[in-house]
Amino acid sequence: MLETRVADRRAVEIQVLQTLEAGEVGQTGVGDLRTFQVQPLQARQTGKMLQPGTGDLGVLQMKPDEVFQGRQVDQPVIADIGTAEMEVDLTPVGIRRHTANAATEFPNRLDGFVLIGGGCSTHKAHSYQQSRQRDRQLHCSELLADLRDWTTSRDDSCQAAYYYAHPICGCNVCPCQRNPSPRRAPRRTLIPPGGSGILTRSRILPSRRPRSSPATSSSAPLPGVSNMSRPDRSIAIPFFFLVAVLSVVVYVTVTREPGAPSADGEAESPQASADGEAKKPPPPAMPKQVDIGATPDDDETGFVSIFNGQDLTGWEGDERFWSVEDGVIVGQSTPDNLVKVNTFLIWRDGVEVDDFELRFSYRVDGNSGVQYRSEEFGNYRVRGYQADFESGDAYAGILYDEGTGRGALALRGQRTFINEEGRWNQEGFASPEKLGEFIKKDDWNDYTIIAIGDRFIHKINGVRMSEVIDRQRDKAKRSGILAIQMHSGPAMKVEVKNLRIKRRRLADAKKIVLVAGGPSHGYGAHEHNAGVKLLVKRLNAIPGIHAVGYHHNGWPRDVTAFDNADAIFLYMDGGDSHPVSEHIEQVEKLTRRGVGLMCLHYAVHVSPGVPGEHFKKWLGGYYETGWSTNPHWDATVELNTAHPVSRGIEPFQLRDEWYFNMRFREGMQGVVPVLSAKPDKATREGPRASGLSHIQEAEGRVEHIMWAVDRIDGGRGVGCTGGHVHSNWQHDGFRNLILNALVWVAGGEVAENGVQSEPVSQDEIDANQDYPKPEPEPQPEA
């Protein structure tokens, strides 16, 4: 199994011979001047730890006869050169008082630890996170990760949960304790090594007994760890803490395979050194600092306001807390209207953010932050990256990963790199205290968030506060929603104004913005929202493609929606009411800079004149009333196999409302047919072509029903007339053809075998439609 050693004159060696799953753990020992050996006969999950024993120069022994929280514990023994008696007073409701030697050394070097009451389920890991950030060498880190499991909280509000903090690494504050209340944030007293105190269920109280100066060790301490001392006074240590330590020694060892992530996020190396010790690999190399091209602080070019200064149009949150006052977004709770779980005001118009720079001003009395690249999980709750700000001294400017379990990714003055496997490297670039001097308490501060690729920078009042490079495969987020936080707890107030965003072109992907039109023809036809959703899902499975769908039933209300797009896809009703007709100038500017444009089905239909002429320039052609026709027919398609859009597609037959006889550029200049078919005589002479002799008389002519252009501005255009029948997305050929076209129109390279997308199930076809599924018609009785 696993061997773990801590290099110190107080070396710790754990040797587990059998796995926890086997139900037995044997011969776990700590070899040192202070020998500590535990031989449990049954696994921790059985609810019992039997017959542990020790041998040492001095013995600290505890023999409880009672059951603590349903776990029977018999004769646990802790050893130290300095001996202290532990007095246990168990009651049916739990521990009321314990006293013990403050410097008793537990297996993972807990010298100097104190217990703090009042950690909540959101922040109970905070002390662990901070200790890890400050000094990767702290021995407390690994133990704290597992002791998190011993904290207790029945909901998201703070209860009398305990967590552990080290007085040297400064990781002794739960965010909830910045706004004290009798229930959520008990008073905290730091007891240094050699101090003494009494633990109650809510806090540590200093002992009234006098204490003497502790003896100091002559040996050099480890980085971030104090010299050992042997005081003869005691601090409070609850009984479950002893049980936890015993359990952690076993549990940490047996539940990590060689090479798996450890409690502090690093992987154990399966290779051993010459003396047989298993060594951790070094932290990943910090990537070279590169210029990400952030906009100078005094340059507002490209920044667009996302708050109208009058009301919360485009934003959504719990109306009990959010309002607008004098051009400022205000989030406020009162003693009679408290926030019980973290709640958020979400920027709905923006759908999501990816690469961007955000600037805003804030003033806060309490704890808040701005979420970005985050996800909503119901009832205005959000998890993901957070640019933290608060009225205290510790957290403004940090990058906190809200609700994901990773906690603070970078503290103030810290630069963090997280590699693909989730291993961390951290370094300081400035003093947190010095940076804090640039932040104005109880006044307005200017905050800047920069998120470009995998790099994040937070600045307050023009001063860089934290940096992160996050490449962890299962945790890093490429895009997500934007939101403002109100933290749970005592009454608070946060104010935010002057929100401006500048979207940045993606350096590592082609971005496609898909716009869905509103309800149209009824169930199963022109299902724009449902169609866009299933396309976005499959586009985002293609390497190098990032897709986002706007489902606001027409043109996006977010004025920045297309600012960093490589291509735009329009799937909506057209004709005289085509949304593009009111946005000709906007689309013209986008296409001039090379943004691709693709229109599907009714979206290729615009009025002649200005809209029509622009469509010929952008797409190569359009549907013109009185010139084109729109019958429903079975098209046996012919593919232009020389064009990348047709890669991997076999000829197929499919019934749809295939428009034809499009109004193309004069002489088809620059227009390349991709999909063509020959309508039969009945199709040409059907009711949809009534009075159109130029169509009826063209029997036998091949019609182009999908086409592509390479524009002189460097962009690309595609038009396709199919897409009326929603269930046709289940046809592999048609679906993959459209996906090929979207990759190509964005400037991407279509694979040799084309896009091979996930099949569309019937459940997915039925989902997200604008109209309810009609009830089957009753059959006549026989």
Coordinates of C-alpha atoms in Angstrom, one line a residue, residues 21-383:
E21 CA -12.5 -1.7 2.0
A22 CA -11.2 -5.0 3.3
G23 CA -12.6 -4.1 6.7
E24 CA -9.3 -4.3 8.5
V25 CA -6.4 -1.9 9.1
G26 CA -3.4 -3.1 10.8
Q27 CA 0.1 -2.0 11.9
T28 CA -0.2 1.7 11.6
G29 CA 2.7 3.4 13.3
V30 CA 4.6 6.6 13.8
G31 CA 8.3 6.0 14.3
D32 CA 10.1 8.7 16.2
L33 CA 11.3 9.8 19.6
R34 CA 7.6 9.9 20.3
T35 CA 6.5 6.5 19.1
F36 CA 2.8 6.2 18.3
Q37 CA 1.3 3.0 17.2
V38 CA -2.4 2.3 16.5
Q39 CA -3.7 -1.2 15.7
P40 CA -7.4 -0.9 15.0
L41 CA -9.0 -4.3 14.4
Q42 CA -11.9 -2.9 12.5
A43 CA -12.4 -0.2 9.8
R44 CA -13.5 3.3 10.8
Q45 CA -16.8 2.8 8.9
T46 CA -17.9 0.1 11.2
G47 CA -18.4 2.7 13.9
K48 CA -15.7 1.3 16.2
M49 CA -12.0 1.9 16.8
L50 CA -10.8 -1.0 19.0
Q51 CA -7.7 -1.4 21.1
P52 CA -5.3 1.3 20.0
G53 CA -2.2 1.5 22.1
T54 CA 1.0 3.5 22.4
G55 CA 4.4 3.3 23.8
D56 CA 6.4 6.4 24.7
L57 CA 8.4 8.1 27.4
G58 CA 5.3 9.9 28.6
V59 CA 1.8 8.7 28.0
L60 CA -1.4 10.8 27.7
Q61 CA -4.3 8.4 28.1
M62 CA -8.0 8.8 27.8
K63 CA -10.6 6.2 28.7
P64 CA -14.1 7.3 28.0
D65 CA -16.9 4.9 28.9
E66 CA -19.5 6.7 26.8
V67 CA -20.6 6.7 23.2
F68 CA -19.8 9.9 21.3
Q69 CA -22.2 10.6 18.4
G70 CA -22.9 6.9 17.9
R71 CA -19.2 5.9 17.7
Q72 CA -17.9 3.5 20.4
V73 CA -14.3 4.2 21.1
D74 CA -12.3 2.0 23.4
Q75 CA -9.0 3.0 25.1
P76 CA -7.5 5.5 22.6
V77 CA -4.0 6.6 23.7
I78 CA -2.0 9.6 22.5
A79 CA 1.7 9.9 23.5
D80 CA 4.1 12.8 24.0
I81 CA 7.3 13.4 25.9
G82 CA 5.4 16.1 27.8
T83 CA 2.5 14.4 29.7
A84 CA -0.9 16.0 30.4
E85 CA -4.0 14.6 31.8
M86 CA -7.2 14.9 29.7
E87 CA -10.4 15.2 31.6
V88 CA -13.5 14.1 29.8
D89 CA -17.0 15.1 30.6
L90 CA -19.5 13.5 28.2
T91 CA -23.2 14.2 28.3
P92 CA -26.0 13.1 26.1
V93 CA -25.8 16.3 24.1
G94 CA -22.1 16.1 23.5
I95 CA -18.8 17.4 24.8
R96 CA -19.1 20.2 27.4
R97 CA -15.5 20.6 28.4
H98 CA -12.0 19.2 27.7
T99 CA -8.6 20.3 28.8
A100 CA -5.3 19.1 27.5
N101 CA -1.7 20.1 26.8
A102 CA -1.5 22.8 24.1
A103 CA 1.6 21.4 22.6
T104 CA 0.7 17.7 22.5
E105 CA 2.0 16.4 19.2
F106 CA -0.5 14.4 17.3
P107 CA 0.6 12.2 14.4
N108 CA 0.6 15.0 11.8
R109 CA 2.3 17.7 13.9
L110 CA -0.6 19.6 15.3
D111 CA 1.6 21.7 17.5
G112 CA 0.0 25.1 18.1
F113 CA -3.4 24.3 16.7
V114 CA -6.5 26.0 18.2
L115 CA -10.1 25.2 17.7
I116 CA -12.5 27.9 16.4
G117 CA -16.3 27.6 16.6
G118 CA -18.7 28.8 13.9
G119 CA -17.8 27.5 10.5
C120 CA -20.6 27.2 8.0
S121 CA -21.0 24.5 5.3
T122 CA -19.9 27.0 2.7
H123 CA -16.8 28.1 4.5
K124 CA -15.8 25.2 6.7
A125 CA -12.9 24.4 4.4
H126 CA -11.7 28.0 4.5
S127 CA -9.0 27.5 7.1
Y128 CA -7.6 24.6 5.1
Q129 CA -7.6 26.5 1.9
Q130 CA -5.8 29.5 3.4
S131 CA -3.1 27.4 5.1
R132 CA -2.5 25.7 1.8
Q133 CA -2.3 28.9 -0.1
R134 CA 0.1 30.5 2.3
D135 CA 2.7 27.7 2.6
R136 CA 2.5 24.5 0.7
Q137 CA 5.0 23.0 3.3
L138 CA 2.6 23.4 6.2
H139 CA 2.0 20.0 7.8
C140 CA -1.4 21.2 8.9
S141 CA -2.7 21.2 5.3
E142 CA -3.0 17.5 4.7
L143 CA -4.8 16.9 8.0
L144 CA -7.1 19.8 7.7
A145 CA -8.4 18.6 4.4
D146 CA -9.8 15.5 6.1
L147 CA -10.9 17.2 9.3
R148 CA -13.3 19.2 7.2
D149 CA -15.4 16.0 7.1
W150 CA -15.7 16.2 10.9
T151 CA -17.3 19.6 10.9
T152 CA -21.1 19.5 11.3
S153 CA -23.7 21.8 9.8
R154 CA -27.3 20.8 9.1
D155 CA -27.9 23.5 6.5
D156 CA -26.1 26.3 4.7
S157 CA -26.3 28.7 7.7
C158 CA -23.6 28.6 10.3
Q159 CA -24.2 26.3 13.2
A160 CA -22.0 25.3 16.1
A161 CA -19.5 23.6 13.7
Y162 CA -15.9 23.5 14.6
Y163 CA -12.9 23.9 12.3
Y164 CA -9.2 24.0 13.0
A165 CA -6.8 26.8 12.5
H166 CA -3.0 27.3 12.8
P167 CA -2.0 30.6 14.4
I168 CA 1.1 31.0 12.3
C169 CA -0.3 30.6 8.8
G170 CA -3.1 33.0 9.6
C171 CA -5.9 30.7 8.5
N172 CA -8.1 31.3 11.5
V173 CA -11.1 33.2 10.1
C174 CA -14.3 31.9 8.6
P175 CA -15.8 34.6 6.4
C176 CA -19.0 34.4 8.5
Q177 CA -17.1 35.6 11.5
R178 CA -16.6 39.0 10.0
N179 CA -20.1 40.0 11.0
P180 CA -20.6 38.4 14.5
S181 CA -23.9 37.2 15.7
P182 CA -24.6 34.8 18.7
R183 CA -25.5 32.0 16.4
R184 CA -23.4 32.3 13.2
A185 CA -20.1 33.8 14.3
P186 CA -19.0 33.2 17.8
R187 CA -16.2 35.2 19.3
R188 CA -12.8 33.8 18.5
T189 CA -9.7 33.8 20.7
L190 CA -6.4 32.8 19.3
I191 CA -4.4 30.6 21.7
P192 CA -0.8 30.4 20.7
P193 CA 1.4 27.3 21.3
G194 CA 1.9 27.1 25.0
G195 CA -1.4 28.9 25.8
S196 CA -4.4 27.3 27.5
G197 CA -8.1 27.5 27.3
I198 CA -11.5 25.8 27.7
L199 CA -13.7 24.8 24.8
T200 CA -17.4 25.4 25.0
R201 CA -19.8 24.4 22.2
S202 CA -19.5 27.8 20.7
R203 CA -16.0 29.3 21.4
I204 CA -12.7 29.0 23.1
L205 CA -12.3 31.0 26.3
P206 CA -8.9 31.8 27.7
S207 CA -8.1 29.8 30.8
R208 CA -8.2 31.8 34.1
R209 CA -5.2 29.9 35.4
P210 CA -1.9 31.6 35.0
R211 CA 0.5 30.2 32.4
S212 CA 4.2 30.0 32.4
S213 CA 6.5 30.7 29.4
P214 CA 6.8 27.7 27.3
A215 CA 10.1 26.0 26.7
T216 CA 11.5 26.4 23.3
S217 CA 13.1 23.8 21.1
S218 CA 16.6 24.5 19.8
S219 CA 15.9 22.8 16.5
A220 CA 15.0 24.9 13.4
P221 CA 11.3 24.8 12.7
L222 CA 9.8 23.8 9.4
P223 CA 8.7 26.7 7.2
G224 CA 5.5 28.1 8.6
V225 CA 5.6 25.9 11.7
S226 CA 6.6 27.0 15.2
N227 CA 9.3 25.4 17.4
M228 CA 7.9 22.7 19.6
S229 CA 7.3 23.7 23.2
R230 CA 6.3 21.7 26.3
P231 CA 4.0 24.0 28.3
D232 CA 2.4 22.6 31.4
R233 CA -0.9 24.4 30.8
S234 CA -3.7 23.2 28.6
I235 CA -6.0 24.4 25.8
A236 CA -9.4 23.0 24.9
I237 CA -9.4 19.9 22.7
P238 CA -12.8 18.1 22.2
F239 CA -13.0 14.4 22.4
F240 CA -14.0 14.0 18.8
F241 CA -10.8 15.8 17.8
L242 CA -8.8 12.9 19.2
V243 CA -11.0 10.4 17.4
A244 CA -10.6 12.4 14.2
V245 CA -6.8 12.4 14.5
L246 CA -6.8 8.6 14.9
S247 CA -9.2 8.2 12.0
V248 CA -7.4 10.6 9.7
V249 CA -4.1 8.8 10.1
V250 CA -5.7 5.6 8.9
Y251 CA -8.3 7.2 6.5
V252 CA -5.9 9.5 4.7
T253 CA -3.5 6.6 4.1
V254 CA -5.8 3.9 2.9
T255 CA -8.1 6.0 0.7
R256 CA -5.3 7.5 -1.5
E257 CA -3.8 5.3 -4.2
P258 CA -0.3 6.1 -5.4
G259 CA -0.5 8.8 -7.9
A260 CA -3.9 10.0 -6.8
P261 CA -4.6 13.5 -5.6
S262 CA -3.8 14.1 -1.9
A263 CA -5.7 16.3 0.5
D264 CA -3.9 19.4 -0.6
G265 CA -4.6 18.7 -4.3
E266 CA -1.2 17.2 -5.2
A267 CA -0.6 13.7 -6.5
E268 CA 1.5 11.2 -4.7
S269 CA 4.4 9.9 -6.7
P270 CA 4.4 6.2 -7.1
Q271 CA 8.2 6.2 -7.2
A272 CA 10.2 5.7 -4.1
S273 CA 13.5 7.2 -3.1
A274 CA 16.6 5.1 -2.4
D275 CA 15.6 4.7 1.2
G276 CA 12.2 3.5 0.3
E277 CA 10.3 6.7 1.1
A278 CA 7.5 7.7 -1.2
K279 CA 8.1 11.3 -2.4
K280 CA 5.6 13.8 -3.7
P281 CA 6.5 15.2 -7.1
P282 CA 7.5 18.9 -7.1
P283 CA 4.8 21.4 -7.8
P284 CA 4.1 22.1 -11.5
A285 CA 6.4 24.8 -13.0
M286 CA 4.8 28.2 -13.0
P287 CA 4.1 29.2 -16.6
K288 CA 6.0 32.1 -18.0
Q289 CA 4.3 35.5 -17.5
V290 CA 2.9 36.7 -20.8
D291 CA 1.2 40.0 -21.8
I292 CA -2.5 39.1 -22.3
G293 CA -3.2 42.5 -23.8
A294 CA -5.3 43.9 -21.1
T295 CA -6.8 47.3 -21.8
P296 CA -5.0 50.2 -20.0
D297 CA -6.9 51.4 -17.0
D298 CA -7.6 54.9 -18.5
D299 CA -8.8 53.5 -21.8
E300 CA -12.6 52.8 -22.2
T301 CA -12.4 51.7 -25.8
G302 CA -14.8 48.8 -26.4
F303 CA -16.4 48.8 -23.0
V304 CA -20.2 48.7 -23.0
S305 CA -22.6 49.4 -20.1
I306 CA -24.7 46.4 -19.0
F307 CA -26.8 48.2 -16.5
N308 CA -29.2 50.9 -17.5
G309 CA -28.9 52.8 -14.3
Q310 CA -32.7 53.0 -13.9
D311 CA -34.0 49.5 -13.1
L312 CA -33.1 45.8 -13.1
T313 CA -34.0 45.2 -16.8
G314 CA -31.8 42.4 -18.0
W315 CA -31.0 41.3 -14.5
E316 CA -32.8 38.8 -12.2
G317 CA -32.7 37.9 -8.6
D318 CA -34.7 37.6 -5.4
E319 CA -36.8 40.8 -5.3
R320 CA -36.8 40.8 -1.5
F321 CA -33.1 41.9 -1.5
W322 CA -32.3 43.7 -4.8
S323 CA -33.3 47.1 -6.0
V324 CA -32.0 50.2 -7.8
E325 CA -31.4 53.5 -6.0
D326 CA -30.0 56.6 -7.6
G327 CA -28.4 54.7 -10.4
V328 CA -26.9 52.1 -8.2
I329 CA -27.7 48.4 -7.9
V330 CA -28.4 47.7 -4.2
G331 CA -28.5 44.4 -2.4
Q332 CA -29.6 44.7 1.2
S333 CA -30.8 42.5 4.0
T334 CA -32.2 43.5 7.4
P335 CA -32.6 41.8 10.7
D336 CA -36.2 41.1 9.7
N337 CA -35.2 40.0 6.2
L338 CA -31.9 38.0 6.4
V339 CA -30.3 36.1 3.6
K340 CA -30.3 32.5 4.8
V341 CA -28.2 31.1 1.9
N342 CA -26.0 32.9 -0.5
T343 CA -28.2 34.6 -3.2
F344 CA -27.3 36.2 -6.5
L345 CA -28.5 38.9 -9.0
I346 CA -27.9 37.3 -12.4
W347 CA -27.2 39.1 -15.7
R348 CA -29.9 37.3 -17.8
D349 CA -29.4 39.4 -21.0
G350 CA -25.8 38.4 -21.2
V351 CA -26.5 34.6 -21.2
E352 CA -22.9 33.9 -20.5
V353 CA -19.4 35.4 -20.5
D354 CA -16.2 33.8 -21.7
D355 CA -13.1 36.0 -22.4
F356 CA -13.8 39.6 -21.2
E357 CA -12.7 42.5 -19.1
L358 CA -15.3 43.8 -16.6
R359 CA -15.1 47.2 -14.8
F360 CA -17.4 48.3 -12.0
S361 CA -17.5 50.3 -8.7
Y362 CA -18.6 48.8 -5.4
R363 CA -19.2 49.8 -1.8
V364 CA -20.0 47.1 0.7
D365 CA -20.9 46.6 4.4
G366 CA -20.5 42.9 4.7
N367 CA -19.4 40.2 2.3
S368 CA -20.1 40.1 -1.5
G369 CA -18.5 39.5 -4.8
V370 CA -19.0 39.2 -8.6
Q371 CA -19.4 35.7 -10.0
Y372 CA -18.2 35.0 -13.6
R373 CA -17.9 32.0 -15.8
S374 CA -20.3 30.4 -13.2
E375 CA -23.3 28.2 -13.3
E376 CA -26.7 28.5 -11.7
F377 CA -28.1 25.6 -9.7
G378 CA -31.6 26.8 -8.8
N379 CA -33.3 29.5 -6.9
Y380 CA -30.8 32.3 -7.7
R381 CA -27.9 30.2 -6.4
V382 CA -24.6 30.3 -8.3
R383 CA -21.2 28.5 -8.1

